[in-house]
Coordinates of C-alpha atoms in Angstrom, one line a residue:
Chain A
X8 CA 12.2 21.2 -6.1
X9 CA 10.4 24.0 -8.9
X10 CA 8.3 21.2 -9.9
X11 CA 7.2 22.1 -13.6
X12 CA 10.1 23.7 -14.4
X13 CA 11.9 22.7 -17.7
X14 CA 14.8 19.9 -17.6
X15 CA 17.8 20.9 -18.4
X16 CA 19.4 19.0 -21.1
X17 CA 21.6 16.8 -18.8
X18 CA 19.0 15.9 -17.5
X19 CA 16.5 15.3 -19.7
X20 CA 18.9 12.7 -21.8
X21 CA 19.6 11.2 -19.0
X22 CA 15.6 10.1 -17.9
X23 CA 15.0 9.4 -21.6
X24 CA 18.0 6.9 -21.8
X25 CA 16.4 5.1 -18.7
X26 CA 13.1 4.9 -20.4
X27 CA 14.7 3.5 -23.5
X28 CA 17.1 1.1 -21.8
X29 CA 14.4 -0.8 -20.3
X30 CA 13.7 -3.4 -22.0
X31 CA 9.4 -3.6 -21.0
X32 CA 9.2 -0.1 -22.5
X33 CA 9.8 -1.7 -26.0
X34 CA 7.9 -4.6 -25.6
X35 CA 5.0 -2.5 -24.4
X36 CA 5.6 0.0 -27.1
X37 CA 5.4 2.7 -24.6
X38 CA 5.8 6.7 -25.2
X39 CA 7.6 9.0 -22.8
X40 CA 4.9 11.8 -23.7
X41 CA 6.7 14.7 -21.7
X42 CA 8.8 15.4 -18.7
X43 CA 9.9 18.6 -16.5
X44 CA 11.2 19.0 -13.3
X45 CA 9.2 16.2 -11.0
X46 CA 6.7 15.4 -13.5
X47 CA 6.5 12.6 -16.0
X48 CA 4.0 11.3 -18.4
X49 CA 4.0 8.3 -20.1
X50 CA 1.8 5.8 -22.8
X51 CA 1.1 3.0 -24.0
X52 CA -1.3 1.6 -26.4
X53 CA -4.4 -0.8 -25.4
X54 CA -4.3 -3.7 -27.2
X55 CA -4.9 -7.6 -26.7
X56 CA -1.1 -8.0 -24.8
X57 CA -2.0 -6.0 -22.1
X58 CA -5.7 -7.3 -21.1
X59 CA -6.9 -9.6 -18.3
X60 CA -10.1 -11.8 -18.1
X61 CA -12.9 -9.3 -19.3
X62 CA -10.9 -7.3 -22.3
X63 CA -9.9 -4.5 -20.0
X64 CA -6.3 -3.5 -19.5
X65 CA -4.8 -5.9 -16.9
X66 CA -4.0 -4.4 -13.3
X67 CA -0.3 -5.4 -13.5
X68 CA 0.3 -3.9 -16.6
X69 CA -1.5 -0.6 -15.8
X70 CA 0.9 -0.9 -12.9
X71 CA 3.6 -1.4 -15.3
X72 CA 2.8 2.0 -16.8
X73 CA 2.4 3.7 -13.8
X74 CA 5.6 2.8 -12.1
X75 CA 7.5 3.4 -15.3
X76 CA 6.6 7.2 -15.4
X77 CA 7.1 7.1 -11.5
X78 CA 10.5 6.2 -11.5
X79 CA 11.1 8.5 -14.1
X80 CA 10.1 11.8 -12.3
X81 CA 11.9 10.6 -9.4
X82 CA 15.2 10.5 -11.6
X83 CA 14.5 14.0 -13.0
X84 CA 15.4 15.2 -10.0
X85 CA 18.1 12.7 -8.5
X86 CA 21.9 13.2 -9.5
X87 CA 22.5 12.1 -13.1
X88 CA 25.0 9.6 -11.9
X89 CA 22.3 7.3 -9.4
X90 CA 20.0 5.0 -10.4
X91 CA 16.6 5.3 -9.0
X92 CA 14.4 2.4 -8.4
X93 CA 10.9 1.3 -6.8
X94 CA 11.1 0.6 -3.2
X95 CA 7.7 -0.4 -3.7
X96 CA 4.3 1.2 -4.8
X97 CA 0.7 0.6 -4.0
X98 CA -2.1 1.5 -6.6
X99 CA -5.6 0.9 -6.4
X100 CA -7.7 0.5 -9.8
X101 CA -10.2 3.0 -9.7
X102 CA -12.5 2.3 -13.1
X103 CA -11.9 -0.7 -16.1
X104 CA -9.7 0.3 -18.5
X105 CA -10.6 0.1 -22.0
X106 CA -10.0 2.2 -25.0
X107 CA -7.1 3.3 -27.5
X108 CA -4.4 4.2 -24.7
X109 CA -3.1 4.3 -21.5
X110 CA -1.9 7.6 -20.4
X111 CA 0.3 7.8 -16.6
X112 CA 1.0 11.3 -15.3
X113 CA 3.4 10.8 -12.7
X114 CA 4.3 14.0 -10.2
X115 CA 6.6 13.7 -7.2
X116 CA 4.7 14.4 -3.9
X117 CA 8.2 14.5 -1.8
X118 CA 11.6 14.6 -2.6
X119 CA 14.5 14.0 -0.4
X120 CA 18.2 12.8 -0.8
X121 CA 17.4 8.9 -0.3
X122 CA 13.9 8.7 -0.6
X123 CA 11.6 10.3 -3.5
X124 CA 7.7 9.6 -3.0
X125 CA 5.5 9.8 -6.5
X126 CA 2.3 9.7 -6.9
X127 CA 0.9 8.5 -10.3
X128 CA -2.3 8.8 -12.0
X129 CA -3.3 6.7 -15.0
X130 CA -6.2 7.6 -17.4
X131 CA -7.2 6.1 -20.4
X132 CA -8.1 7.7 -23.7
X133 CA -10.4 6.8 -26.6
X134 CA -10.9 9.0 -29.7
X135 CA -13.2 11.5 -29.3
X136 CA -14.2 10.6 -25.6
X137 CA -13.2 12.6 -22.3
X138 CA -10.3 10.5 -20.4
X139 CA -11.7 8.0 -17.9
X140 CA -9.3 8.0 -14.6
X141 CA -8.7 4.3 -14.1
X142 CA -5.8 3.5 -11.4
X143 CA -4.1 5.9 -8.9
X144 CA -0.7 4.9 -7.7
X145 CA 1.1 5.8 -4.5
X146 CA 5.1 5.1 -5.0
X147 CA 8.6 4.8 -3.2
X148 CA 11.5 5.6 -5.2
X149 CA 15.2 4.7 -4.0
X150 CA 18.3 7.0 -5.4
X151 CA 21.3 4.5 -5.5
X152 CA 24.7 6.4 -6.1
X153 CA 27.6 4.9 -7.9
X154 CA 29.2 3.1 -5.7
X155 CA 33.3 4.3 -4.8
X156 CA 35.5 3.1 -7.4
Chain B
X26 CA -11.9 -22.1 3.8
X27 CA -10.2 -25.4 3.6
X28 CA -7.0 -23.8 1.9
X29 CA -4.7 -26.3 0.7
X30 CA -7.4 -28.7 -0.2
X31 CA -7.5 -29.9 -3.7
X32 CA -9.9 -28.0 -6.0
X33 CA -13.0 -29.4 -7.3
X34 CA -13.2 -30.1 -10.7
X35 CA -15.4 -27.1 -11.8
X36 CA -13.4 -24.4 -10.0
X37 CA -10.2 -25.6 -11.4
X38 CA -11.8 -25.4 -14.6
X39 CA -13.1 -21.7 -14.2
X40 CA -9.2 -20.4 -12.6
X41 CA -7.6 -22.2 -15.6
X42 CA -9.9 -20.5 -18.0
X43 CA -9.9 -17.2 -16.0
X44 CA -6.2 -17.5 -17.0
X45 CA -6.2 -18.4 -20.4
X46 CA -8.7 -15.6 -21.3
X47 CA -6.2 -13.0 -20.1
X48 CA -3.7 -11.5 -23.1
X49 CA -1.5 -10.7 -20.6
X50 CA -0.8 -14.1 -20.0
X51 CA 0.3 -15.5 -23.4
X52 CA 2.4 -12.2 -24.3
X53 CA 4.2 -12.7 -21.2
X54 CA 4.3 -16.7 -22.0
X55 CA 3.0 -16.7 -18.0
X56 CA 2.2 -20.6 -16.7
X57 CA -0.6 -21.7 -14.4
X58 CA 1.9 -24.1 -11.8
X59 CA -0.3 -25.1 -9.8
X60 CA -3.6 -24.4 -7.7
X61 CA -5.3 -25.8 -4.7
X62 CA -7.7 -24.0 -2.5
X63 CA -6.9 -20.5 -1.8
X64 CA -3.5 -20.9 -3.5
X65 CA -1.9 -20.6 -6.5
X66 CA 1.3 -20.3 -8.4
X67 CA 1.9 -19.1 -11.8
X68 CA 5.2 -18.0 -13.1
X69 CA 6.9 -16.7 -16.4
X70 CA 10.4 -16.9 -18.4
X71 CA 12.7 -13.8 -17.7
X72 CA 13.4 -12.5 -20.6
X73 CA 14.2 -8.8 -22.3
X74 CA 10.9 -8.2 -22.8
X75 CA 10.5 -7.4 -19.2
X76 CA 13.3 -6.3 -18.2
X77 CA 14.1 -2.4 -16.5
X78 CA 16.9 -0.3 -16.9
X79 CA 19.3 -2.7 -15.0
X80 CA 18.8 -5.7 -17.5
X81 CA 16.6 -7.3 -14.0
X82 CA 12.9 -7.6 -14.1
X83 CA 11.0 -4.3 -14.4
X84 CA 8.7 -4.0 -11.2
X85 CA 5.6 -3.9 -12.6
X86 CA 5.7 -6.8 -14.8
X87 CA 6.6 -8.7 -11.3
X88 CA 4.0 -6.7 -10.0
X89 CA 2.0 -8.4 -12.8
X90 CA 2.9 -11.5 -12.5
X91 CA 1.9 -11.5 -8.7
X92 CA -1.4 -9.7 -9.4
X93 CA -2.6 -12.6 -11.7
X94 CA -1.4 -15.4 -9.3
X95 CA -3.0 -13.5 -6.4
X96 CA -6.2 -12.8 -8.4
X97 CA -6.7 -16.8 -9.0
X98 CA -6.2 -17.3 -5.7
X99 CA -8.9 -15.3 -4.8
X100 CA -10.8 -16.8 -7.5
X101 CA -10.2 -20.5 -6.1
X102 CA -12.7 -19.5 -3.5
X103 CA -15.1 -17.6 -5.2
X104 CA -18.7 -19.0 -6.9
X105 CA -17.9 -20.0 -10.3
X106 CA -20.0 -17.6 -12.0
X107 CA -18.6 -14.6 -10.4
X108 CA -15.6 -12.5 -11.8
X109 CA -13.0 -11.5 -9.4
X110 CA -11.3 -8.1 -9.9
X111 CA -8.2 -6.2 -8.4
X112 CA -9.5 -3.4 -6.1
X113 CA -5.9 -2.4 -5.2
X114 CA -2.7 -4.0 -4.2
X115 CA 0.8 -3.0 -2.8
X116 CA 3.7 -4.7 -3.9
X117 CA 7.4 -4.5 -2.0
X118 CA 10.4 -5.4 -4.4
X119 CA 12.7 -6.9 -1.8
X120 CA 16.3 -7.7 -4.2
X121 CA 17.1 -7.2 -7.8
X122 CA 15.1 -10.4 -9.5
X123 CA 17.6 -11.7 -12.8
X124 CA 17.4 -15.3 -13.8
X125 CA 15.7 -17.6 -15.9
X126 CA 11.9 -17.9 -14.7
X127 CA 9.9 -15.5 -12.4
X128 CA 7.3 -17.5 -9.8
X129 CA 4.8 -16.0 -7.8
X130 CA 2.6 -17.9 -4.6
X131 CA -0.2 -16.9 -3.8
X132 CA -2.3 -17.6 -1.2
X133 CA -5.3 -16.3 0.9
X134 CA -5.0 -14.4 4.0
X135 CA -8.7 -13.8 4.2
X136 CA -11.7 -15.0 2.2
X137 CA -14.9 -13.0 2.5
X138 CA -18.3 -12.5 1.6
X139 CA -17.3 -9.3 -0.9
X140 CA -13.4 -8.6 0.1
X141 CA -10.5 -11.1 -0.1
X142 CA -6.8 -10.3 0.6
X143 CA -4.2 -12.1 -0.8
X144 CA -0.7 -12.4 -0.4
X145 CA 2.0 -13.3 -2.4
X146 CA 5.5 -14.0 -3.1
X147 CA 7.8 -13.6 -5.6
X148 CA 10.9 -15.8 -6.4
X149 CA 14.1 -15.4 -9.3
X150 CA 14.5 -19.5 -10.0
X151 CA 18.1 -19.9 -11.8
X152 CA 18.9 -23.2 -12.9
X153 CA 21.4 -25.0 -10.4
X154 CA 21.0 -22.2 -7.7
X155 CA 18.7 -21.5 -4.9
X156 CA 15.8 -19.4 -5.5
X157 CA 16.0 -15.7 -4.5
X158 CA 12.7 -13.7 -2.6
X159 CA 12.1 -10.9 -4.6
X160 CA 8.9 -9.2 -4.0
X161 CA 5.8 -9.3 -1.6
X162 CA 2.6 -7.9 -2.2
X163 CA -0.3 -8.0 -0.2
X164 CA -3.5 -7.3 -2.8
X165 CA -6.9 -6.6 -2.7
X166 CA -9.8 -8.0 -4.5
X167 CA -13.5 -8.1 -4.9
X168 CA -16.0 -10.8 -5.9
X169 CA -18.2 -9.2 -8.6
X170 CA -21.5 -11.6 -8.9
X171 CA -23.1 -11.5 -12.3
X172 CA -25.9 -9.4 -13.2
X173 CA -29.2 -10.0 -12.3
X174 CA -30.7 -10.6 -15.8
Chain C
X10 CA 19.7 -12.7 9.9
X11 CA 19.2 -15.8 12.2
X12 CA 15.2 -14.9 12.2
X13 CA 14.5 -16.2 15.9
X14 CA 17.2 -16.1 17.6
X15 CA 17.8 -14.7 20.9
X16 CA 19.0 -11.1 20.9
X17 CA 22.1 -10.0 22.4
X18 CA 21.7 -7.5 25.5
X19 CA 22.9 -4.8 23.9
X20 CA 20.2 -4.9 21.3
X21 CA 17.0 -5.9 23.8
X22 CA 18.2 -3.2 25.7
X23 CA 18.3 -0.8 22.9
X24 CA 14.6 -2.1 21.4
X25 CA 13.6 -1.7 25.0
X26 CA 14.6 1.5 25.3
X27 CA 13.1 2.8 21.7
X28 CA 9.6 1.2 23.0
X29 CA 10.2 3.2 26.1
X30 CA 10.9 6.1 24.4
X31 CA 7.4 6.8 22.7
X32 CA 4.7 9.0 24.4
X33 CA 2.4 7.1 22.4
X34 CA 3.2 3.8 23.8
X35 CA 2.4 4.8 27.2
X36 CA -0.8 6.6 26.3
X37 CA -2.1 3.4 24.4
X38 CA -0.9 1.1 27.6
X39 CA 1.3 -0.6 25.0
X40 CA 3.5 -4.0 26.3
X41 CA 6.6 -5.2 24.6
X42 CA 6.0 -8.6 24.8
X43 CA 8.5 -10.9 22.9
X44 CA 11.5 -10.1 21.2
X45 CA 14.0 -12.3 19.4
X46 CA 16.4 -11.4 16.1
X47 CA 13.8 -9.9 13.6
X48 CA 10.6 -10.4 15.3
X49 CA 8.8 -8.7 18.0
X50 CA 5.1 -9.0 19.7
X51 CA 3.4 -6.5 21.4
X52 CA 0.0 -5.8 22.5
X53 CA -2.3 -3.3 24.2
X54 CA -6.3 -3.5 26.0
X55 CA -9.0 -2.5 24.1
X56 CA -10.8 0.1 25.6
X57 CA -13.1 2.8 24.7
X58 CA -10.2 5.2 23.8
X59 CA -9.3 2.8 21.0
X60 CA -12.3 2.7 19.4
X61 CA -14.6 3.6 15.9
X62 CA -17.7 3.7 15.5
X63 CA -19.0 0.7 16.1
X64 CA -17.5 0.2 19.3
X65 CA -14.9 -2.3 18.0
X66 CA -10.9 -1.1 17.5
X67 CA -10.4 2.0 15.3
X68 CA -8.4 1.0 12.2
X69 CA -5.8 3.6 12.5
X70 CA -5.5 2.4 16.3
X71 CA -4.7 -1.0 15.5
X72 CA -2.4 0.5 12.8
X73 CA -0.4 2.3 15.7
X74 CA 0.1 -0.9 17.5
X75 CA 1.4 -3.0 14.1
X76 CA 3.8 0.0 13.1
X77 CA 4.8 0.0 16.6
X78 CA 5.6 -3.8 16.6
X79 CA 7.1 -3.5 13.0
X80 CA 9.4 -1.0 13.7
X81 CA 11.0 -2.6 17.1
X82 CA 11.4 -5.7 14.6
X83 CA 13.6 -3.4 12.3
X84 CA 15.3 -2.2 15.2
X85 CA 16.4 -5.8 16.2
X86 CA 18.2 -6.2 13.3
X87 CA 20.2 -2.6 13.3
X88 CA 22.7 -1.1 14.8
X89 CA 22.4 -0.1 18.5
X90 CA 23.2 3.8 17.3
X91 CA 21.0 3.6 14.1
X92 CA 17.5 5.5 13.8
X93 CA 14.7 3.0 12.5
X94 CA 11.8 5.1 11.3
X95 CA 8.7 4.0 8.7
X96 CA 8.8 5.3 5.4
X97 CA 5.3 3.9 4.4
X98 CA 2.9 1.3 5.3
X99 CA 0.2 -0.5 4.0
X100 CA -2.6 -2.7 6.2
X101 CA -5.7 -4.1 5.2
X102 CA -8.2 -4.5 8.3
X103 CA -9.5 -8.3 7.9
X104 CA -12.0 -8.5 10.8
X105 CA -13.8 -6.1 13.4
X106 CA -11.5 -6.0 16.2
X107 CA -13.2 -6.6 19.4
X108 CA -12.2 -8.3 23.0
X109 CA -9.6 -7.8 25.7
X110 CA -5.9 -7.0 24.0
X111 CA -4.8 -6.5 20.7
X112 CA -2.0 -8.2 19.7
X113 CA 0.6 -7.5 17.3
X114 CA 3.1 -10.0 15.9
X115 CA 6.1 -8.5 13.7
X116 CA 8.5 -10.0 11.8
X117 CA 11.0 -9.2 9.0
X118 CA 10.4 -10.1 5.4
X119 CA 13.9 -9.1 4.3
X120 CA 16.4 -7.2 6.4
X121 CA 18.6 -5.1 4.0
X122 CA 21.3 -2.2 5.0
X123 CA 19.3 1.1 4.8
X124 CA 15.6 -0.6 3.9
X125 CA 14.0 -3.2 5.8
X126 CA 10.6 -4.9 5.0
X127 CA 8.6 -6.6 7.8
X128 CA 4.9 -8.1 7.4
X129 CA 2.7 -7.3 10.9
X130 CA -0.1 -9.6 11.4
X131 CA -2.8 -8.4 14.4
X132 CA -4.7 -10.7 16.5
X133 CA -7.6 -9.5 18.8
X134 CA -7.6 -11.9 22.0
X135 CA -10.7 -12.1 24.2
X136 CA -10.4 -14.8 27.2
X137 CA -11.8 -17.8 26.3
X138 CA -11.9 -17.5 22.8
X139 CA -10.0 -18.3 19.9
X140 CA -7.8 -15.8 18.6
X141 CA -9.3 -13.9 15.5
X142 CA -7.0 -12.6 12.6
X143 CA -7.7 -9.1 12.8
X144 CA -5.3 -7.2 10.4
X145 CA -2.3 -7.8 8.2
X146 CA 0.5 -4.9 7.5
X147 CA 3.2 -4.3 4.9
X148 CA 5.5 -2.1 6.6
X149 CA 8.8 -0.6 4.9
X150 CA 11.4 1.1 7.3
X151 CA 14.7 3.0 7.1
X152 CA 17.4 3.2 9.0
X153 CA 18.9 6.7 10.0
X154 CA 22.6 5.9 11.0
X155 CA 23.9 9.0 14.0
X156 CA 25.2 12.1 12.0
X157 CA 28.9 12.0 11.4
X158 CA 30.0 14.6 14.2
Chain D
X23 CA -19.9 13.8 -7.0
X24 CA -20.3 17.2 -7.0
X25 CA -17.3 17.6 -4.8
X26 CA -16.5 20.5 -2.6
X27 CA -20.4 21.3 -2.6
X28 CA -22.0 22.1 0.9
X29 CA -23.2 19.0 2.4
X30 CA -27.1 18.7 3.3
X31 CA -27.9 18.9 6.6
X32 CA -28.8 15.1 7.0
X33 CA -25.5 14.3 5.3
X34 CA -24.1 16.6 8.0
X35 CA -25.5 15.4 10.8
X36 CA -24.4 11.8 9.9
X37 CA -20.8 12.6 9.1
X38 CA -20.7 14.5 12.8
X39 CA -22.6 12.1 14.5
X40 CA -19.7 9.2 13.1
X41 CA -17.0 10.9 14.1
X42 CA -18.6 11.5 17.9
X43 CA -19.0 7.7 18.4
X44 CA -15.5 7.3 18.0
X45 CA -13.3 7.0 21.3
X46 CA -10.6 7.2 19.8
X47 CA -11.7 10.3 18.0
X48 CA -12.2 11.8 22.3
X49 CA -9.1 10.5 23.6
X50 CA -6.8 12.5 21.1
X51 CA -9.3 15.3 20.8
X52 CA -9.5 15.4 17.7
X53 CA -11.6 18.1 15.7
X54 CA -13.8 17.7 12.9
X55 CA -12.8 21.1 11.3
X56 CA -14.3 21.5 8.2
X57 CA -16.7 18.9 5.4
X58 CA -18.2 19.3 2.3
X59 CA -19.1 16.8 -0.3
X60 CA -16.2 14.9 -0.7
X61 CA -14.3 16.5 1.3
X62 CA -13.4 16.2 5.0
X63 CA -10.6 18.1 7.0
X64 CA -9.9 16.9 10.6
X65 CA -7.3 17.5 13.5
X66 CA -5.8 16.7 16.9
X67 CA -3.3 18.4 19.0
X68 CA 0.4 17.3 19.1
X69 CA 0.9 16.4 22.5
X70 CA 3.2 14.0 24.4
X71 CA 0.4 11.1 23.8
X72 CA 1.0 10.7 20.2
X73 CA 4.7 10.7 20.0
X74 CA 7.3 8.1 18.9
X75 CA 10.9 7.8 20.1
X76 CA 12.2 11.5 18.6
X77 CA 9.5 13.4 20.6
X78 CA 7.8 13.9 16.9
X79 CA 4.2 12.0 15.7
X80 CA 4.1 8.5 16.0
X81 CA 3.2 7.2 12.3
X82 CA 0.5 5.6 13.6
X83 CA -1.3 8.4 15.3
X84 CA -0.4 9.9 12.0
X85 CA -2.5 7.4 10.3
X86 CA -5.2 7.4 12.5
X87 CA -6.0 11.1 12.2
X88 CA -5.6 10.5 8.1
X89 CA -8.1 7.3 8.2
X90 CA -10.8 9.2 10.0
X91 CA -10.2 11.9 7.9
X92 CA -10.8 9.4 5.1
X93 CA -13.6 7.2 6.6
X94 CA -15.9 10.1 7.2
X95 CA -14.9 11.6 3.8
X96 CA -16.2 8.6 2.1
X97 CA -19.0 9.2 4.0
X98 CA -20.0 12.5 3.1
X99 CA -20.8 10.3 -0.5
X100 CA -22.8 7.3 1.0
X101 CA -26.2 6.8 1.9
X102 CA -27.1 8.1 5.6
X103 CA -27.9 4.4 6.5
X104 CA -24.6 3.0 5.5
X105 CA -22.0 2.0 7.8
X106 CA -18.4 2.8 5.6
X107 CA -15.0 0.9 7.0
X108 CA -11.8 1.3 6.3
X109 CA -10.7 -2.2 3.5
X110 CA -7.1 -0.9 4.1
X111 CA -4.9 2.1 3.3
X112 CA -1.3 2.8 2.9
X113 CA 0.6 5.9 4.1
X114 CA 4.2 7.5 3.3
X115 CA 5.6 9.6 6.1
X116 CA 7.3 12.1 4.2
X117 CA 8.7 14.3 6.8
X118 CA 8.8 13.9 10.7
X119 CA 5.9 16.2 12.6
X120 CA 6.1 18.2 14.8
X121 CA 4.5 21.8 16.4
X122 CA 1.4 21.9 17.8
X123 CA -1.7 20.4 15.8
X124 CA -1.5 17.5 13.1
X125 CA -4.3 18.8 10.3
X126 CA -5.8 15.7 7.8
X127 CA -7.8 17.0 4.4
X128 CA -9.3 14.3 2.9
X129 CA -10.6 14.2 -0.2
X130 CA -12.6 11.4 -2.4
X131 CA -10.4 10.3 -5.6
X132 CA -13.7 7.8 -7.0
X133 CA -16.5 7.2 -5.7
X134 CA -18.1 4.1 -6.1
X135 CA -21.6 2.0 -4.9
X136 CA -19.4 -0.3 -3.1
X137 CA -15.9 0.8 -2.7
X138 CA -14.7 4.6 -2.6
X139 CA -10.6 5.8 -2.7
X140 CA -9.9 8.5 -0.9
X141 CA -6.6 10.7 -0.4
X142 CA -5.2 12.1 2.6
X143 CA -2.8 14.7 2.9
X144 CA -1.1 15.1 6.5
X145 CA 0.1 18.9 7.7
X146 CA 2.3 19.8 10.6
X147 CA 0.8 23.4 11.8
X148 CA 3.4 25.5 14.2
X149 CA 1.9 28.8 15.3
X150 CA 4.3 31.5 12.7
X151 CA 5.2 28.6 10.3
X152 CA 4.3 27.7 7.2
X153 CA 2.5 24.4 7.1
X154 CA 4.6 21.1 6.8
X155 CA 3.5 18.2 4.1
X156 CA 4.1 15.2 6.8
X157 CA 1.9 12.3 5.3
X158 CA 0.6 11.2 2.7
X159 CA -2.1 8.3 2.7
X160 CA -4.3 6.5 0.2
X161 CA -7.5 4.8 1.5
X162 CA -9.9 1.9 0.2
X163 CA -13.2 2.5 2.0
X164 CA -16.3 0.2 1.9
X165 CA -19.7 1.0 1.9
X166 CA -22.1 -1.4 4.4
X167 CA -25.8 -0.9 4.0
X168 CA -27.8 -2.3 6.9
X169 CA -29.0 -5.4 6.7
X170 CA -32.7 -6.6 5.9
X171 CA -34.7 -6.9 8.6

């Protein structure tokens, strides 16, 4: 699938409309950082919208980030025409996460015609302090073509 | 562990707070239903702010909104003072979820010591029509007691 | 899909025959024993080939007999000439698993045309003695339709 | 963790001496190939005993030979004392497997007092052939100290 490679163009405005048509991205203020051929990544900042009981970034919503910048690599390689969405994922939550962002870096393990599976790490990132790996996702992406006019 | 049983005064108290001390929670205008032993429901308004590429609900704010029913749940059996944390869950979106609210039951499958698994299920409620099933997850979380001091 | 009731001979006979069909069934002593539209049992003894290190049922063994069950439920509700194979799963082992059979009960969560979601829940029976709840999968399964010839 | 480091030879013999005491482990001949801290590879022939209904690996037998892979993985981290069991894991099957051994390397993603993640990545070996990416698992493993006598 030359995983790494550059989009091309068709491409590339094509996963960036998906990110901005969704309307979580926005309320979430999140960033589409970078993208290339099976590999996304994708912010958001921390702040109190996004916590759960102890200040920390809430589970769900680290899993909002991760399967955003999931479903994203899997469209950079489907047919610009298909939507691709989330069979289902499963992500564990590996450290709190606390800081100024949330960073996902999404790669596609396997890609096939129907199926795409991604696999999503999410780190967070405070100013002037080394990343802290926080939640590792595991992801199953659908490609839906148009259907026959 | 009783499950169905109505909740004694002090642990409804600590769930409802464990909720309202969540920013999740109020930026996604989330309700606390209802909650007896090992089960609980929350829901939230479906809106554009958590919407996905389709105009339906993005899947990880359902993922979210399951999480934090789930998590209560667990928390409905667990001692007051101890937090209750998301080691990992695994969520299936089953149909496209549009509508006006998103609700999520959650109940225990299994209460331990240290580990509890939940399950839970997600529903589209549309005024004047019959709810839609649109998401199971089957989550994993872990009783963290406080400190020694 | 008319969860429960009775399957058509055509379809037993096909289920029957994909049971049949698996080296691993017949290495693991596996029975088919219930089937009905979107839900299947089946079991197998616990021996010493089956078993961790504690002397109680591997996890990935009990795994086998769930995805076993899980699948055949698929299979009930797809065409006789269609393919059912898993594209993930996801179980979280509740209990040590010890006695005479294990016992897998399978049904479907949500039947759709090419993905199909059934929950596995795994009993461990010893004579005498209460069932114990041993395991609960989240199983997610395609269907292959026969190549176009 | 110090990952990929040789293992001490107590760490060794514990990690060896786990995956002997499985049955299961004897009955598909499986082979503890290859551990370091962290790190754990492991394999089994592909025989008629582990098929499914196209003559290629049941995902179950898959799954066991990636969980043990896992468990013992996770043990390579924990004290020699400890017990570690499987909480729960989730596999994709990403391509079916065939040829003649099924090869597991497991690695630890966190590592934690209680609860470590491990991934598992599945390969199809056929003598001539490059390998075959067939699985893909993720794995939630607990620790179990004895208990006070």
């Amino acid at each position: 699938m030359n995983a790494g490679l550059i989009l091309d163009a068709a491409k590339a405005a094509r996963v960036r409309a998906l990110f901005n048509s969704m309307g979580a991205v926005h309320a979430l203020s999140m960033r589409l950082d970078a993208m290339k051929v099976g590999r996304v990544t994708a912010s958001m900042p921390i702040g109190e919208a996004v916590t759960q009981q102890n200040g920390t970034v809430h589970a769900g919503l680290t899993a909002a980030l991760a399967d955003t910048a999931g479903g994203l690599a899997a469209a950079t390689l489907a047919p610009v025409e298909d939507n691709v969405l989330a069979v289902e994922f499963k992500i564990n939550l590996l450290a709190t996460a606390f800081g100024d962002r949330l960073r996902a870096d999404a790669s596609v393990v396997r890609g096939g015609r129907t199926i795409t599976v991604c696999e999503i790490d999410v780190f967070a990132e405070t100013a002037g302090k080394p990343d802290r790996h926080v939640a590792r996702m595991q992801q199953t992406v659908i490609r839906v073509p148009p259907r026959a006019g």
